[in-house]
């Protein structure tokens, strides 16, 4: 199978580069300066094993790749806010022998959050969800760092909304030859919702820096508790801490090859690169949406969603809001909701 990585940034670049190293045919899809760098210099993939450059076919859309093949696998690795545009472009792409990508090809959503597989299912018949545990960074255009070891990542994989099939097993087998563990599970959404709870910290990290202080960690605990209350009200199942810990079991350690400390996650990276957008609407915003649907107040996640979007829109520096100030704003948001919901005399 040929793997077409739609969004060859941090996660997509790591998956595509590792698959290429394992001997699989890979094509990369990118845009802007990253596209130009990949086309000109190739993909530089940095891991604890060293730095390797992969000269892979690189395009900016389906027209540049030409007619797709019946054995192609589309891996959607853009941020969720860019999913709709990518799906609109790739869905109608013709496949050799007749039919379109949306009708015939498997689409694998290797992204944070839970929304992209739902968006994809409106267009694509065969959608697969992935719970992505993969520490990766787009260091600069054309260069991706994937510092996980001994595994590069763990990618729980399954059909969306549920189930497994032979295609999932074939994709998993290819990933497992490429420094990933890829368990095929019939309930991939359980893993994605568990990851979503962890990703609620992304906005905190983006606006106030990597979570190391007691203040920041205590705030995240409150934010996560809101998320857990919402999932309980919505009767949405997710894997517990023990099950997740057992699945990881020290299989991924952060081992930076240059001696540096771990940088920020995906949302922090969006602000750091000044992209103008951020994924908060599909992380904290997912909790806000479910809270509104099920009558559960979510003032902390609303605050973080709003702040993250403001930082992205105004291109404020990542991590520039002091944690103490963020905690003050969080306390005010909670107090406002409590006052609003208090019984009136």
Tab-separated table of C-alpha atoms in Angstrom:
chain	number	residue	atom	x	y	z
A	1	UNK	CA	0.000	0.000	0.000
A	2	UNK	CA	1.142	3.540	-0.705
A	3	UNK	CA	0.678	5.985	2.176
A	4	UNK	CA	-0.295	9.553	1.305
A	5	UNK	CA	0.367	11.749	4.340
A	6	UNK	CA	-2.021	14.707	4.163
A	7	UNK	CA	-0.350	17.167	6.502
A	8	UNK	CA	3.282	16.094	6.770
A	9	UNK	CA	4.034	18.223	9.825
A	10	UNK	CA	5.158	16.889	13.202
A	11	UNK	CA	2.917	13.809	13.498
A	12	UNK	CA	2.476	13.274	9.756
A	13	UNK	CA	6.161	13.743	9.060
A	14	UNK	CA	7.143	11.288	11.798
A	15	UNK	CA	4.691	8.654	10.550
A	16	UNK	CA	5.608	9.182	6.904
A	17	UNK	CA	9.342	9.197	7.545
A	18	UNK	CA	9.248	6.063	9.666
A	19	UNK	CA	7.086	4.234	7.100
A	20	UNK	CA	9.552	5.215	4.373
A	21	UNK	CA	12.454	3.901	6.451
A	22	UNK	CA	10.621	0.595	6.751
A	23	UNK	CA	10.482	0.336	2.958
A	24	UNK	CA	6.947	1.533	2.299
A	25	UNK	CA	6.001	3.862	-0.522
A	26	UNK	CA	5.102	7.268	0.905
A	27	UNK	CA	3.972	10.583	-0.571
A	28	UNK	CA	3.872	13.771	1.489
A	29	UNK	CA	1.337	16.587	1.285
A	30	UNK	CA	2.293	19.973	2.697
A	31	UNK	CA	1.977	23.674	2.030
A	32	UNK	CA	3.865	26.927	2.342
A	33	UNK	CA	7.484	27.020	3.446
A	34	UNK	CA	7.320	23.423	4.691
A	35	UNK	CA	6.215	22.244	1.236
A	36	UNK	CA	9.042	24.154	-0.431
A	37	UNK	CA	11.624	22.740	1.984
A	38	UNK	CA	10.384	19.169	1.539
A	39	UNK	CA	10.433	19.533	-2.244
A	40	UNK	CA	13.892	21.079	-2.304
A	41	UNK	CA	15.777	19.324	0.470
A	42	UNK	CA	13.661	16.325	1.495
A	43	UNK	CA	12.291	15.421	4.920
A	44	UNK	CA	14.878	15.551	7.685
A	45	UNK	CA	13.657	13.166	10.389
A	46	UNK	CA	15.514	13.419	13.672
A	47	UNK	CA	15.224	10.574	16.170
A	48	UNK	CA	17.384	9.244	18.996
A	49	UNK	CA	18.967	6.993	16.356
A	50	UNK	CA	20.209	9.957	14.353
A	51	UNK	CA	19.083	12.240	11.541
A	52	UNK	CA	18.083	10.883	8.159
A	53	UNK	CA	16.892	12.683	5.046
A	54	UNK	CA	14.082	11.140	2.997
A	55	UNK	CA	13.574	12.274	-0.577
A	56	UNK	CA	9.873	11.541	-0.983
A	57	UNK	CA	7.319	12.685	-3.535
A	58	UNK	CA	5.847	15.902	-2.142
A	59	UNK	CA	2.740	17.681	-3.406
A	60	UNK	CA	0.458	20.489	-2.292
A	61	UNK	CA	-2.785	18.782	-3.324
A	62	UNK	CA	-4.326	15.849	-5.184
A	63	UNK	CA	-4.005	17.389	-8.660
A	64	UNK	CA	-0.214	17.462	-8.356
A	65	UNK	CA	-0.117	13.777	-7.409
A	66	UNK	CA	-2.240	12.676	-10.356
A	67	UNK	CA	-4.661	9.787	-10.385
A	68	UNK	CA	-4.789	7.899	-7.117
A	69	UNK	CA	-4.317	4.132	-6.905
A	70	UNK	CA	-6.764	1.569	-5.500
A	71	UNK	CA	-4.150	0.510	-2.916
A	72	UNK	CA	-3.558	4.034	-1.574
A	73	UNK	CA	-4.129	4.848	2.094
A	74	UNK	CA	-4.855	8.480	2.960
A	75	UNK	CA	-3.476	9.514	6.356
A	76	UNK	CA	-5.084	12.754	7.541
A	77	UNK	CA	-2.621	14.450	9.899
A	78	UNK	CA	-3.560	18.124	9.616
A	79	UNK	CA	-4.882	19.964	12.660
A	80	UNK	CA	-8.632	19.462	13.041
A	81	UNK	CA	-9.387	23.065	12.096
A	82	UNK	CA	-7.909	22.255	8.666
A	83	UNK	CA	-9.709	18.927	8.196
A	84	UNK	CA	-12.721	20.218	6.278
A	85	UNK	CA	-10.612	21.906	3.595
A	86	UNK	CA	-8.393	18.840	3.222
A	87	UNK	CA	-11.348	16.467	2.947
A	88	UNK	CA	-13.054	18.721	0.429
A	89	UNK	CA	-9.917	18.643	-1.718
A	90	UNK	CA	-9.120	14.936	-1.475
A	91	UNK	CA	-12.601	13.386	-1.389
A	92	UNK	CA	-13.388	13.910	-5.114
A	93	UNK	CA	-9.886	12.917	-6.276
A	94	UNK	CA	-10.192	10.240	-9.004
A	95	UNK	CA	-8.924	6.718	-8.435
A	96	UNK	CA	-7.527	4.623	-11.280
A	97	UNK	CA	-10.183	2.275	-12.634
A	98	UNK	CA	-13.076	4.544	-11.685
A	99	UNK	CA	-14.527	6.076	-8.548
A	100	UNK	CA	-13.207	8.647	-6.099
A	101	UNK	CA	-11.075	8.642	-2.982
A	102	UNK	CA	-14.151	9.253	-0.825
A	103	UNK	CA	-15.876	6.221	-2.315
A	104	UNK	CA	-12.979	3.780	-2.402
A	105	UNK	CA	-9.964	4.626	-0.258
A	106	UNK	CA	-9.392	4.223	3.474
A	107	UNK	CA	-8.934	7.494	5.353
A	108	UNK	CA	-6.951	7.297	8.587
A	109	UNK	CA	-7.415	10.256	10.966
A	110	UNK	CA	-4.162	10.573	12.939
A	111	UNK	CA	-5.138	13.671	14.913
A	112	UNK	CA	-5.964	14.979	18.349
A	113	UNK	CA	-9.578	15.204	19.456
A	114	UNK	CA	-12.627	13.262	18.301
A	115	UNK	CA	-14.181	15.512	15.669
A	116	UNK	CA	-12.233	14.752	12.498
A	117	UNK	CA	-13.502	11.177	12.045
A	118	UNK	CA	-17.069	12.514	12.354
A	119	UNK	CA	-16.350	15.211	9.770
A	120	UNK	CA	-14.714	12.650	7.495
A	121	UNK	CA	-17.613	10.216	7.670
A	122	UNK	CA	-19.808	12.791	5.921
A	123	UNK	CA	-17.648	12.353	2.812
A	124	UNK	CA	-15.629	9.133	3.104
A	125	UNK	CA	-17.116	5.640	3.346
A	126	UNK	CA	-14.116	4.056	5.071
A	127	UNK	CA	-12.880	6.102	8.012
A	128	UNK	CA	-10.405	4.951	10.667
A	129	UNK	CA	-9.687	6.699	13.944
A	130	UNK	CA	-6.296	6.789	15.640
A	131	UNK	CA	-5.385	7.632	19.220
A	132	UNK	CA	-2.013	9.311	18.737
A	133	UNK	CA	0.668	8.987	21.403
A	134	UNK	CA	3.652	10.376	19.517
A	135	UNK	CA	6.011	13.073	20.853
A	136	UNK	CA	6.973	14.996	17.720
A	137	UNK	CA	7.860	18.557	16.762
A	138	UNK	CA	8.101	20.445	13.486
A	139	UNK	CA	11.481	22.000	14.238
A	140	UNK	CA	11.639	24.130	11.104
A	141	UNK	CA	10.375	23.811	7.542
A	142	UNK	CA	11.471	20.410	6.262
A	143	UNK	CA	12.666	19.109	9.651
A	144	UNK	CA	10.728	16.937	12.106
A	145	UNK	CA	11.896	15.721	15.497
A	146	UNK	CA	10.468	12.481	16.905
A	147	UNK	CA	12.228	11.862	20.202
A	148	UNK	CA	10.232	8.894	21.504
A	149	UNK	CA	12.177	5.736	22.368
A	150	UNK	CA	12.315	2.788	22.151
A	151	UNK	CA	9.059	3.215	20.214
A	152	UNK	CA	8.465	6.346	18.173
A	153	UNK	CA	4.798	6.222	19.152
A	154	UNK	CA	1.738	4.167	20.028
A	155	UNK	CA	-1.167	4.424	17.594
A	156	UNK	CA	-4.375	2.664	18.649
A	157	UNK	CA	-6.313	2.126	15.433
A	158	UNK	CA	-9.864	1.091	14.535
A	159	UNK	CA	-12.803	1.752	12.242
A	160	UNK	CA	-14.940	4.772	12.984
A	161	UNK	CA	-17.364	4.728	14.701
A	162	UNK	CA	-16.453	1.192	15.831
A	163	UNK	CA	-15.136	-2.145	14.648
A	164	UNK	CA	-12.056	-3.541	12.939
A	165	UNK	CA	-11.288	-5.021	9.541
A	166	UNK	CA	-8.488	-6.444	7.419
A	167	UNK	CA	-7.416	-3.007	6.194
A	168	UNK	CA	-6.887	-1.833	9.773
A	169	UNK	CA	-4.805	-4.918	10.473
A	170	UNK	CA	-2.681	-4.388	7.346
A	171	UNK	CA	-2.055	-0.743	8.236
A	172	UNK	CA	-1.173	-1.735	11.810
A	173	UNK	CA	1.271	-4.374	10.549
A	174	UNK	CA	3.030	-1.764	8.408
A	175	UNK	CA	3.208	0.682	11.325
A	176	UNK	CA	4.630	-1.958	13.634
A	177	UNK	CA	7.503	-2.508	11.182
A	178	UNK	CA	8.180	1.223	11.393
A	179	UNK	CA	8.955	1.757	15.120
A	180	UNK	CA	5.329	2.089	16.228
A	181	UNK	CA	3.026	-0.061	18.267
A	182	UNK	CA	-0.378	-0.087	16.590
A	183	UNK	CA	-3.014	-2.057	18.508
A	184	UNK	CA	-6.144	-2.655	16.439
A	185	UNK	CA	-9.138	-2.093	18.703
A	186	UNK	CA	-12.897	-2.231	18.087
A	187	UNK	CA	-13.504	0.768	20.369
A	188	UNK	CA	-10.923	3.314	19.257
A	189	UNK	CA	-13.190	6.163	20.432
A	190	UNK	CA	-12.621	5.071	24.059
A	191	UNK	CA	-8.920	5.733	23.588
A	192	UNK	CA	-9.514	8.995	21.745
A	193	UNK	CA	-11.764	10.375	24.497
A	194	UNK	CA	-9.167	9.432	27.106
A	195	UNK	CA	-6.518	11.267	25.078
A	196	UNK	CA	-8.906	14.210	24.756
A	197	UNK	CA	-8.964	14.590	28.546
A	198	UNK	CA	-5.176	14.779	28.561
A	199	UNK	CA	-5.170	17.219	25.655
A	200	UNK	CA	-7.243	19.686	27.697
A	201	UNK	CA	-3.862	20.751	29.076
A	202	UNK	CA	-2.723	21.859	25.615
A	203	UNK	CA	-4.337	25.279	25.908
A	204	UNK	CA	-2.832	25.851	29.366
A	205	UNK	CA	0.580	24.976	27.981
A	206	UNK	CA	0.063	27.139	24.898
A	207	UNK	CA	-0.770	30.322	26.779
A	208	UNK	CA	1.289	29.808	29.964
A	209	UNK	CA	4.125	27.435	29.083
A	210	UNK	CA	5.005	23.812	29.751
A	211	UNK	CA	3.186	22.437	32.792
A	212	UNK	CA	5.785	22.134	35.532
A	213	UNK	CA	4.535	24.329	38.390
A	214	UNK	CA	2.213	23.147	41.141
A	215	UNK	CA	-0.164	25.983	40.243
A	216	UNK	CA	-0.365	24.881	36.625
A	217	UNK	CA	-0.804	21.218	37.447
A	218	UNK	CA	-3.531	22.016	39.986
A	219	UNK	CA	-5.364	24.080	37.364
A	220	UNK	CA	-5.153	21.221	34.879
A	221	UNK	CA	-6.644	18.865	37.467
A	222	UNK	CA	-9.655	21.199	37.722
A	223	UNK	CA	-9.953	21.486	33.942
A	224	UNK	CA	-9.794	17.724	33.553
A	225	UNK	CA	-12.414	17.233	36.286
A	226	UNK	CA	-14.763	19.401	34.230
A	227	UNK	CA	-14.099	17.174	31.236
A	228	UNK	CA	-14.728	13.988	33.194
A	229	UNK	CA	-18.023	15.382	34.529
A	230	UNK	CA	-19.127	16.205	30.988
A	231	UNK	CA	-18.238	12.767	29.607
A	232	UNK	CA	-20.104	11.159	32.493
A	233	UNK	CA	-23.194	13.269	31.788
A	234	UNK	CA	-22.976	12.398	28.090
A	235	UNK	CA	-22.515	8.692	28.941
A	236	UNK	CA	-19.299	8.557	26.898
A	237	UNK	CA	-16.874	5.795	27.851
A	238	UNK	CA	-13.112	6.308	27.909
A	239	UNK	CA	-10.137	4.223	28.951
A	240	UNK	CA	-9.038	4.729	32.542
A	241	UNK	CA	-5.623	5.715	33.839
A	242	UNK	CA	-4.578	2.158	34.690
A	243	UNK	CA	-5.506	0.819	31.257
A	244	UNK	CA	-3.616	3.651	29.570
A	245	UNK	CA	-0.591	3.169	31.811
A	246	UNK	CA	-0.537	-0.539	31.034
A	247	UNK	CA	-0.757	0.192	27.303
A	248	UNK	CA	2.222	2.553	27.461
A	249	UNK	CA	4.255	0.614	30.050
A	250	UNK	CA	7.430	2.665	29.484
A	251	UNK	CA	7.312	1.947	25.767
A	252	UNK	CA	7.780	5.623	24.915
A	253	UNK	CA	10.372	7.689	26.752
A	254	UNK	CA	11.262	11.209	25.705
A	255	UNK	CA	14.922	10.968	24.729
A	256	UNK	CA	15.993	14.214	23.052
A	257	UNK	CA	19.083	13.531	21.005
A	258	UNK	CA	20.407	17.077	21.414
A	259	UNK	CA	20.186	17.224	25.215
A	260	UNK	CA	17.322	19.717	25.197
A	261	UNK	CA	14.295	19.681	27.446
A	262	UNK	CA	10.968	18.706	26.021
A	263	UNK	CA	9.270	21.585	24.247
A	264	UNK	CA	5.585	22.380	24.069
A	265	UNK	CA	2.924	20.192	22.486
A	266	UNK	CA	0.892	20.696	19.348
A	267	UNK	CA	-1.058	23.782	20.484
A	268	UNK	CA	2.074	25.461	21.845
A	269	UNK	CA	3.801	24.761	18.531
A	270	UNK	CA	0.943	26.428	16.617
A	271	UNK	CA	1.407	29.616	18.627
A	272	UNK	CA	5.183	29.411	18.442
A	273	UNK	CA	5.026	29.205	14.633
A	274	UNK	CA	2.455	32.011	14.443
A	275	UNK	CA	0.060	30.005	12.288
A	276	UNK	CA	-2.911	32.157	13.288
A	277	UNK	CA	-5.022	29.131	14.223
A	278	UNK	CA	-5.115	26.623	17.065
A	279	UNK	CA	-6.979	23.378	17.810
A	280	UNK	CA	-8.654	24.551	21.041
A	281	UNK	CA	-12.150	24.524	19.485
A	282	UNK	CA	-11.809	20.745	19.078
A	283	UNK	CA	-10.171	19.996	22.441
A	284	UNK	CA	-11.471	22.288	25.191
A	285	UNK	CA	-14.237	23.256	22.776
A	286	UNK	CA	-15.402	19.647	22.557
A	287	UNK	CA	-15.942	19.639	26.323
A	288	UNK	CA	-17.714	22.992	26.095
A	289	UNK	CA	-20.005	21.656	23.369
A	290	UNK	CA	-20.884	18.508	25.302
A	291	UNK	CA	-21.376	20.541	28.468
A	292	UNK	CA	-23.898	22.773	26.744
A	293	UNK	CA	-25.684	19.781	25.244
A	294	UNK	CA	-25.968	18.029	28.622
A	295	UNK	CA	-26.379	20.935	31.019
A	296	UNK	CA	-22.949	20.772	32.662
A	297	UNK	CA	-21.150	24.098	33.262
A	298	UNK	CA	-17.626	24.251	31.825
A	299	UNK	CA	-16.234	27.696	32.763
A	300	UNK	CA	-12.593	26.590	32.829
A	301	UNK	CA	-12.638	24.975	29.417
A	302	UNK	CA	-14.583	27.928	27.993
A	303	UNK	CA	-11.912	30.266	29.342
A	304	UNK	CA	-9.064	28.219	27.872
A	305	UNK	CA	-10.800	27.893	24.510
A	306	UNK	CA	-11.304	31.653	24.369
A	307	UNK	CA	-7.767	32.517	25.486
A	308	UNK	CA	-6.107	30.046	23.114
A	309	UNK	CA	-8.080	31.389	20.156
A	310	UNK	CA	-7.259	34.966	21.123
A	311	UNK	CA	-3.553	34.159	21.391
A	312	UNK	CA	-3.625	32.480	17.980
A	313	UNK	CA	-5.636	35.210	16.278
A	314	UNK	CA	-3.504	38.015	17.706
A	315	UNK	CA	-0.292	35.985	17.284
A	316	UNK	CA	0.725	36.447	20.892
A	317	UNK	CA	3.857	34.695	22.091
A	318	UNK	CA	3.401	31.116	23.269
A	319	UNK	CA	3.587	30.765	27.041
A	320	UNK	CA	3.498	34.522	27.664
A	321	UNK	CA	0.612	34.612	30.182
A	322	UNK	CA	1.914	34.011	33.728
A	323	UNK	CA	0.384	30.943	35.352
A	324	UNK	CA	-0.694	32.980	38.378
A	325	UNK	CA	-2.668	35.312	36.110
A	326	UNK	CA	-4.276	32.354	34.327
A	327	UNK	CA	-5.306	30.862	37.677
A	328	UNK	CA	-6.797	34.218	38.699
A	329	UNK	CA	-8.838	34.340	35.484
A	330	UNK	CA	-9.938	30.741	36.043
A	331	UNK	CA	-11.122	31.504	39.581
A	332	UNK	CA	-13.055	34.491	38.294
A	333	UNK	CA	-14.692	32.389	35.572
A	334	UNK	CA	-15.813	29.752	38.074
A	335	UNK	CA	-17.090	32.375	40.522
A	336	UNK	CA	-19.099	34.058	37.767
A	337	UNK	CA	-20.825	30.802	36.811
A	338	UNK	CA	-21.514	29.952	40.444
A	339	UNK	CA	-23.083	33.365	41.002
A	340	UNK	CA	-25.094	33.078	37.798
A	341	UNK	CA	-26.468	29.670	38.830
A	342	UNK	CA	-27.155	30.608	42.433
A	343	UNK	CA	-30.853	30.673	43.434
A	344	UNK	CA	-32.362	34.150	43.234
A	345	UNK	CA	-34.272	35.497	46.285
